[in-house]
mmCIF file with all atom_site columns, C-alpha atoms in Angstrom:
data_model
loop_
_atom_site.group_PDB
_atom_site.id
_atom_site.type_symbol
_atom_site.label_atom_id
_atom_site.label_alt_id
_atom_site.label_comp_id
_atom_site.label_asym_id
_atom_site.label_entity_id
_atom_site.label_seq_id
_atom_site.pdbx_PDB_ins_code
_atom_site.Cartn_x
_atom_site.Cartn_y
_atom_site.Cartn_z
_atom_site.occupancy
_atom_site.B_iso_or_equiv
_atom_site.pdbx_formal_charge
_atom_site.auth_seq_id
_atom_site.auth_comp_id
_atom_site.auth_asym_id
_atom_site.auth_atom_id
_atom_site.pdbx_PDB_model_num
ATOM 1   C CA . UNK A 1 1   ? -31.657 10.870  -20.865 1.00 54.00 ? 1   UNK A CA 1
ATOM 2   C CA . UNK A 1 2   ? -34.721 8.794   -19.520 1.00 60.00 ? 2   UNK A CA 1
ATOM 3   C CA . UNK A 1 3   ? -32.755 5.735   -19.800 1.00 72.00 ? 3   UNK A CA 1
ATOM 4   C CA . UNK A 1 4   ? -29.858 6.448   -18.058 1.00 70.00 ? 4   UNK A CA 1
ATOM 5   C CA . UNK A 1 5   ? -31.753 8.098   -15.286 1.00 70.00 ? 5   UNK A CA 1
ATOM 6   C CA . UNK A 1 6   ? -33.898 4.794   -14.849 1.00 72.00 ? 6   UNK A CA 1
ATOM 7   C CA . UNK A 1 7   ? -30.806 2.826   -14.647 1.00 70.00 ? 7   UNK A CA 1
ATOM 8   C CA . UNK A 1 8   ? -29.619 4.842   -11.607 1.00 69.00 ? 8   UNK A CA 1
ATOM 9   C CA . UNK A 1 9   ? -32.950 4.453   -10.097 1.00 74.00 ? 9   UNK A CA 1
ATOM 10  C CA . UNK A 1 10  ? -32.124 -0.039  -10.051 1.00 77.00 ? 10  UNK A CA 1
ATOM 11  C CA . UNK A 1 11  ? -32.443 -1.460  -6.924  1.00 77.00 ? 11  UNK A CA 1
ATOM 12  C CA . UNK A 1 12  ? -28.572 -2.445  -6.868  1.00 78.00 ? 12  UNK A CA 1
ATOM 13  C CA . UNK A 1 13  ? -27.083 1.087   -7.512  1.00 82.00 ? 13  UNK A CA 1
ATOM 14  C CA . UNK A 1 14  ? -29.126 2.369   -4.785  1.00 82.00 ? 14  UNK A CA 1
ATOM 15  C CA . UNK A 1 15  ? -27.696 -0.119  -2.186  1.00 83.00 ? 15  UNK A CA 1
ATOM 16  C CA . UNK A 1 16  ? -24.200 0.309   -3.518  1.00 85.00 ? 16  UNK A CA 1
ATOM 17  C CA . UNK A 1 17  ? -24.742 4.288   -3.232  1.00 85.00 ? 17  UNK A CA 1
ATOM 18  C CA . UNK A 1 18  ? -26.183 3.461   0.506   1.00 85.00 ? 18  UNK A CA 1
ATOM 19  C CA . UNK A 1 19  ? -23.299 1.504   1.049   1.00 88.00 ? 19  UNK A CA 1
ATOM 20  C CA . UNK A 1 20  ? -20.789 4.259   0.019   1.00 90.00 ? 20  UNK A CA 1
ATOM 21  C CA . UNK A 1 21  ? -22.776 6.862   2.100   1.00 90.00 ? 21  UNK A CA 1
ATOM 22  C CA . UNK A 1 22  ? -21.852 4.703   5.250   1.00 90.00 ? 22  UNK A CA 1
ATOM 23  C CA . UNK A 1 23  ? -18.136 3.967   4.208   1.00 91.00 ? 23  UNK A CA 1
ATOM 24  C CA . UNK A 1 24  ? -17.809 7.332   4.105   1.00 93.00 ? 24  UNK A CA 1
ATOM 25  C CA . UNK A 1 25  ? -19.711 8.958   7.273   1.00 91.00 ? 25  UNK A CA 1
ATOM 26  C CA . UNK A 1 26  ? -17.402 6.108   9.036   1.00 91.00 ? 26  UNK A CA 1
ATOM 27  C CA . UNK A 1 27  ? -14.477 7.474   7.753   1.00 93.00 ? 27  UNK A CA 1
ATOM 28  C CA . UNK A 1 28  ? -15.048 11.027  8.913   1.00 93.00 ? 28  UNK A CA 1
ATOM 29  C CA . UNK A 1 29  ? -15.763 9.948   11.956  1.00 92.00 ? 29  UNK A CA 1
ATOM 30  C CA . UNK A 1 30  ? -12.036 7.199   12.123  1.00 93.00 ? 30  UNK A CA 1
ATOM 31  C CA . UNK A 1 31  ? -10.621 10.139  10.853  1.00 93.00 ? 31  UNK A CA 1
ATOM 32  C CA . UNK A 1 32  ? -12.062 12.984  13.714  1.00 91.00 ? 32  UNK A CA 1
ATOM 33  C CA . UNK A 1 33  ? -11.100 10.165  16.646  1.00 92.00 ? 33  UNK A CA 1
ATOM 34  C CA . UNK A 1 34  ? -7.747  8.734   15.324  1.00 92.00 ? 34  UNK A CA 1
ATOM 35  C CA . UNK A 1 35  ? -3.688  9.614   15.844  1.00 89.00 ? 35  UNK A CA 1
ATOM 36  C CA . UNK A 1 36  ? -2.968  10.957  12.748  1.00 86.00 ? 36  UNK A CA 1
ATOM 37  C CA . UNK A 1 37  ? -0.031  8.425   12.541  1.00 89.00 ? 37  UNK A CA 1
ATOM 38  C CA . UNK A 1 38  ? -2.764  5.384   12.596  1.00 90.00 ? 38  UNK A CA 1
ATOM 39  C CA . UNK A 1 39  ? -5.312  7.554   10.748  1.00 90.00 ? 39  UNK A CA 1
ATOM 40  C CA . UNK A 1 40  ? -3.016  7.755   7.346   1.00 91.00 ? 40  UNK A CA 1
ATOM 41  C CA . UNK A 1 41  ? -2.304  4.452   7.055   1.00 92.00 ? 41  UNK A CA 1
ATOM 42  C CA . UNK A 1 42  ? -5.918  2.286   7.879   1.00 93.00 ? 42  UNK A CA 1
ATOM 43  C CA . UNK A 1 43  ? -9.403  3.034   6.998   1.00 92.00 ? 43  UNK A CA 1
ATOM 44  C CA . UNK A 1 44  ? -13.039 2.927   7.801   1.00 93.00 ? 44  UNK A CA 1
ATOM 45  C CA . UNK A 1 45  ? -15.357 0.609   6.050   1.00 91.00 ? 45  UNK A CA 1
ATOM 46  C CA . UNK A 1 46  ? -18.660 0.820   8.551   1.00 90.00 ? 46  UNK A CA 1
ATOM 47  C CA . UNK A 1 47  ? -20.264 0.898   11.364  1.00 90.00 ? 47  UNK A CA 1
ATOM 48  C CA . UNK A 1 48  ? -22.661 -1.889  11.986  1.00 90.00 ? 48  UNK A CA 1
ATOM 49  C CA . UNK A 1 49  ? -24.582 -3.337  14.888  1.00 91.00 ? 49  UNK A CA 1
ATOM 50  C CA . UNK A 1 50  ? -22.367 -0.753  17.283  1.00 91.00 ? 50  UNK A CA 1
ATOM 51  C CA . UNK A 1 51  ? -19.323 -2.391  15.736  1.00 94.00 ? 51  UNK A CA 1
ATOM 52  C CA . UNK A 1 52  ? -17.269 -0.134  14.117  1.00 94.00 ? 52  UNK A CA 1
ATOM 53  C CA . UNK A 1 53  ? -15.276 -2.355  11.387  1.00 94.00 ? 53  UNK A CA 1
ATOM 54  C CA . UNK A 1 54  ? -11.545 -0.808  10.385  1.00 94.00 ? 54  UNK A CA 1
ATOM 55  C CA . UNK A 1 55  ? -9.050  -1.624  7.832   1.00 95.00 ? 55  UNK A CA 1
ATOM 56  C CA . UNK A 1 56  ? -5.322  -1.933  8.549   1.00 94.00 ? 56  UNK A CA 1
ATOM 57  C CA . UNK A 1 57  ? -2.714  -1.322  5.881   1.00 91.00 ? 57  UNK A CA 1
ATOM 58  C CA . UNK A 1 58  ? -0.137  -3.749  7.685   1.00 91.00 ? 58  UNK A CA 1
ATOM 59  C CA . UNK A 1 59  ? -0.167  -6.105  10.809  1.00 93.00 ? 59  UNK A CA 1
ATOM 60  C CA . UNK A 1 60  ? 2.114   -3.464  12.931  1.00 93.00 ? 60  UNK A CA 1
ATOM 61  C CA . UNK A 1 61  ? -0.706  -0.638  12.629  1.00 94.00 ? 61  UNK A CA 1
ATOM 62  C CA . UNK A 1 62  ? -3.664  -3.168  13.058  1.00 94.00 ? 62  UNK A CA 1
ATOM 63  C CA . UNK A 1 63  ? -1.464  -3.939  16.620  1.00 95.00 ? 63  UNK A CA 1
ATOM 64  C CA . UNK A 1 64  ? -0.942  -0.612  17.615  1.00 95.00 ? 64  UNK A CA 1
ATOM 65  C CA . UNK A 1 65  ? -4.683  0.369   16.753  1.00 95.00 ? 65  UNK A CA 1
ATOM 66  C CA . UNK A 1 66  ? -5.996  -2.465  18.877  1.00 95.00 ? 66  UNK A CA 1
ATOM 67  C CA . UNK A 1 67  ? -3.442  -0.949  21.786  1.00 95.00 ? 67  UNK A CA 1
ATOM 68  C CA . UNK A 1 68  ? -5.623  2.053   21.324  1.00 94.00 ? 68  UNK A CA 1
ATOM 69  C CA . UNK A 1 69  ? -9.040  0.280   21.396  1.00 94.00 ? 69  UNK A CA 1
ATOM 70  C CA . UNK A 1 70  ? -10.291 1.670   24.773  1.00 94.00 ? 70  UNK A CA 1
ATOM 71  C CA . UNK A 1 71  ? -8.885  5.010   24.361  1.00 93.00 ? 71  UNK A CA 1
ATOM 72  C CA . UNK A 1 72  ? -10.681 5.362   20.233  1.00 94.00 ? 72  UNK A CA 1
ATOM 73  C CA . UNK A 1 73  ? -13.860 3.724   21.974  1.00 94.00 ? 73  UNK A CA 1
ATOM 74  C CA . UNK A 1 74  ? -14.190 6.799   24.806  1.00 93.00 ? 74  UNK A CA 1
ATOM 75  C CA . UNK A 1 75  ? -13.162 9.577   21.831  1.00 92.00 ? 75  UNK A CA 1
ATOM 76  C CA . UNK A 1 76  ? -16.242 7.235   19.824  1.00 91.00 ? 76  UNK A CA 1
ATOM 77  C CA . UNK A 1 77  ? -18.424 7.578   22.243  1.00 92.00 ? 77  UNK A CA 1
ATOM 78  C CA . UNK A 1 78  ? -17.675 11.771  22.959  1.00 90.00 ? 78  UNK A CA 1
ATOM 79  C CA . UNK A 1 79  ? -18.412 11.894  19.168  1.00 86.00 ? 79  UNK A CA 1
ATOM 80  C CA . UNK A 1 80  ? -22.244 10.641  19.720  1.00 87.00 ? 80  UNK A CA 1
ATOM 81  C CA . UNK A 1 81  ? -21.483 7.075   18.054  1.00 87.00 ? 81  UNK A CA 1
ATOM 82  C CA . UNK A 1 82  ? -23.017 4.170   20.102  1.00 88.00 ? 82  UNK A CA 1
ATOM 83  C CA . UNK A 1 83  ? -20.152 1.394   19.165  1.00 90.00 ? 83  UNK A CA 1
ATOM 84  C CA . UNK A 1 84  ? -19.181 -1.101  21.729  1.00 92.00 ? 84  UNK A CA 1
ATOM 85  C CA . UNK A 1 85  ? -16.190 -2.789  19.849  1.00 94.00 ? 85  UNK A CA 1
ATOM 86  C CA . UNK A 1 86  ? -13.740 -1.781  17.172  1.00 94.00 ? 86  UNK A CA 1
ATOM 87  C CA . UNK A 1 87  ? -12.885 -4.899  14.490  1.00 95.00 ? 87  UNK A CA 1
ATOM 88  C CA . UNK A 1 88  ? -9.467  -3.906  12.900  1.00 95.00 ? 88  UNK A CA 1
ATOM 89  C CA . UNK A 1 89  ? -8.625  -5.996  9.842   1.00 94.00 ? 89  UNK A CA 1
ATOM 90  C CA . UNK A 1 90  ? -5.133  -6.468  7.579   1.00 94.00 ? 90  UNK A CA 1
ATOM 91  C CA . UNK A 1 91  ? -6.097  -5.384  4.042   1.00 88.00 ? 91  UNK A CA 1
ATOM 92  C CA . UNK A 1 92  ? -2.517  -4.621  2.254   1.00 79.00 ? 92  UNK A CA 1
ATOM 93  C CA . UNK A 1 93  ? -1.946  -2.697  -0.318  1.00 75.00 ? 93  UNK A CA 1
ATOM 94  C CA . UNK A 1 94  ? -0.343  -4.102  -3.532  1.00 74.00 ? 94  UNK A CA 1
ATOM 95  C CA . UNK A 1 95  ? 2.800   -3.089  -4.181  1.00 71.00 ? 95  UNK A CA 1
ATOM 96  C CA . UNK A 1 96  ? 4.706   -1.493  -7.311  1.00 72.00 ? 96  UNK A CA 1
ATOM 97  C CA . UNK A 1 97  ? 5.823   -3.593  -9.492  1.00 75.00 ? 97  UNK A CA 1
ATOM 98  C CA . UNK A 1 98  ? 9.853   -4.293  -8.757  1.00 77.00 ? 98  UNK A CA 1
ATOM 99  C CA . UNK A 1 99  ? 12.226  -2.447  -10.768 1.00 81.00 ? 99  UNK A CA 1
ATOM 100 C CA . UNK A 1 100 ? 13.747  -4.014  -13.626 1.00 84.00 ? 100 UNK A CA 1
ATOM 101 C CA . UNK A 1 101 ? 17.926  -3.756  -13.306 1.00 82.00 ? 101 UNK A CA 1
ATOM 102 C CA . UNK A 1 102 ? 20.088  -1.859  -14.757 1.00 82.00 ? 102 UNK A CA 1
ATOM 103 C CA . UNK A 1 103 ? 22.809  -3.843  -16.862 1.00 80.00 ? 103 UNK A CA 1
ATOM 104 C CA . UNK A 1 104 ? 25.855  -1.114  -16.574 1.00 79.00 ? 104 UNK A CA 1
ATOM 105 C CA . UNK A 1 105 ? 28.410  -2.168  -19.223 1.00 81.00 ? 105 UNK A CA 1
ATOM 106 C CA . UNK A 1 106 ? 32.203  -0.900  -18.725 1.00 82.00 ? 106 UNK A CA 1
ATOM 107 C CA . UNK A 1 107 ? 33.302  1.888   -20.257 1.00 85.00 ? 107 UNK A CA 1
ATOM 108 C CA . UNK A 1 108 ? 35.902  1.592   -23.760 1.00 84.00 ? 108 UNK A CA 1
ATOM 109 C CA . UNK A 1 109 ? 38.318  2.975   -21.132 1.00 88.00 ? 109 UNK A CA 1
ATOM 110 C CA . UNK A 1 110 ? 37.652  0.110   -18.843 1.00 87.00 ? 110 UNK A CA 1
ATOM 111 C CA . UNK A 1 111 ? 37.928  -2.368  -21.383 1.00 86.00 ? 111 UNK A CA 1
ATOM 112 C CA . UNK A 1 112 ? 40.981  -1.343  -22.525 1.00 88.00 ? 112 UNK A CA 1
ATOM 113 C CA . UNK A 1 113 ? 42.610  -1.457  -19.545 1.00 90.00 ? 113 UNK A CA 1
ATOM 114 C CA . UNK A 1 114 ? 41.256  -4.750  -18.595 1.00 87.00 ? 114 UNK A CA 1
ATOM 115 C CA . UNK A 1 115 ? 42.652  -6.578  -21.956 1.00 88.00 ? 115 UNK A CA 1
ATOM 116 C CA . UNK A 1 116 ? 46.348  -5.106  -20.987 1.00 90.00 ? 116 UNK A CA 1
ATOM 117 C CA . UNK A 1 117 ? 45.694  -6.351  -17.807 1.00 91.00 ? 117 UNK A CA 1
ATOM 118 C CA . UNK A 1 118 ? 44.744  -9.300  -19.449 1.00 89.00 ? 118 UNK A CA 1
ATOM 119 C CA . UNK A 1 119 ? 48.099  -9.422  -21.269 1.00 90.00 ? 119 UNK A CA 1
ATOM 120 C CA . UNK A 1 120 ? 50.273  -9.061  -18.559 1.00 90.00 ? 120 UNK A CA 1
ATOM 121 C CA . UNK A 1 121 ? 47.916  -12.165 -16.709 1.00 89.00 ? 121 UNK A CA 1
ATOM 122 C CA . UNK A 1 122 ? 47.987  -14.364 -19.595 1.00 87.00 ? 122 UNK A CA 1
ATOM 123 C CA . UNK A 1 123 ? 48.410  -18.368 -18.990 1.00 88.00 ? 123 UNK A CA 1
ATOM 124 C CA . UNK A 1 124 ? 46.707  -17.880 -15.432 1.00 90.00 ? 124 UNK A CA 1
ATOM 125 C CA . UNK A 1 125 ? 43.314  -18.332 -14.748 1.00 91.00 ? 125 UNK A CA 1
ATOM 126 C CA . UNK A 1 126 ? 42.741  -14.588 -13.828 1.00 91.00 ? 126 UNK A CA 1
ATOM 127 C CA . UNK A 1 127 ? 44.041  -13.794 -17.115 1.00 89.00 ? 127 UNK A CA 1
ATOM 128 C CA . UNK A 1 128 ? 41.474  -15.608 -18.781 1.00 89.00 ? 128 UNK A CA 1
ATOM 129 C CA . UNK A 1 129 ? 38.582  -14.275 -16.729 1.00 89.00 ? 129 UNK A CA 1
ATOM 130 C CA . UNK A 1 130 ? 39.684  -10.752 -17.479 1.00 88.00 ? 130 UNK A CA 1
ATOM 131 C CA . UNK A 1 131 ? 40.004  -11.456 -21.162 1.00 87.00 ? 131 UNK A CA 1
ATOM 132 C CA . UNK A 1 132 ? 36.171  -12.478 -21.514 1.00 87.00 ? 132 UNK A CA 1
ATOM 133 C CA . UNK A 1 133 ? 35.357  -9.604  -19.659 1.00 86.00 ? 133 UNK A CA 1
ATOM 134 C CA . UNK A 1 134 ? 37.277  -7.171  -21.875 1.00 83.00 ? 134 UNK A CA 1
ATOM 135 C CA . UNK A 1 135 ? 35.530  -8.756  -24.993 1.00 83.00 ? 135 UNK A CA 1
ATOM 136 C CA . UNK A 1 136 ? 32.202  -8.787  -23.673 1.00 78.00 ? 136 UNK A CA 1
ATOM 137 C CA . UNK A 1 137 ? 32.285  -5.222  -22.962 1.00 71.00 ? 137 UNK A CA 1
ATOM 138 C CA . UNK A 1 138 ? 33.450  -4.356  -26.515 1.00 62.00 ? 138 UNK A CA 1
#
């Protein structure tokens, strides 16, 4: 147990822990002074040197939040922060992976009909077409 408490003790965890502490006192505070609209869809990542840095998930709600600036600055400033600027960034958010396709296949019913259809076309071009079809979906 010694040795796992003296590796949270490392100069490097404690920083990162320092750093999470301020991501997340920032992000109360984005999420106390923001429209809920905006507030859902960017995030705070600090507030440093009275700049208070933002994330964006998209370029239309880093727009609309810089419309806002001097509004979020006064609400900033009734919350007891001293920040003279907001910095709003575009970090987006990877998407799902894309759906694979369905291949639908015709039904025995479908098929059937098609080669008679086939039949009745043969010698044209259409004919053809609807004869591969009817054999492919056998």
């Amino acid at each position: 147990m010694r040795q796992f408490n003296s590796l949270l003790k490392q100069p490097e965890l404690t920083a990162l822990n320092a750093r999470s502490i301020e991501a997340q006192v920032a992000q109360e505070i984005w999420k106390a002074v923001a429209p809920d609209n905006l507030a859902q869809f960017s995030h705070a990542s600090s507030i440093k040197n009275k700049q208070f840095n933002l994330f964006a998930d998209n370029s239309a709600i880093a727009a609309k939040i810089k419309l806002f600036i001097p509004s979020l600055l006064i609400k900033l400033e009734n919350q007891g922060c001293e920040v003279t600027s907001i910095q709003v960034k575009v970090q987006v958010k990877s998407g799902s992976p894309p759906k694979t396709k369905r291949i639908k296949k015709l039904s025995s019913i479908a098929a059937i009909e098609l080669n008679q259809l086939s039949e009745k076309l043969s010698g044209t071009p259409l004919g053809e077409a609807l004869a591969r079809l009817a054999t492919k979906a056998k």
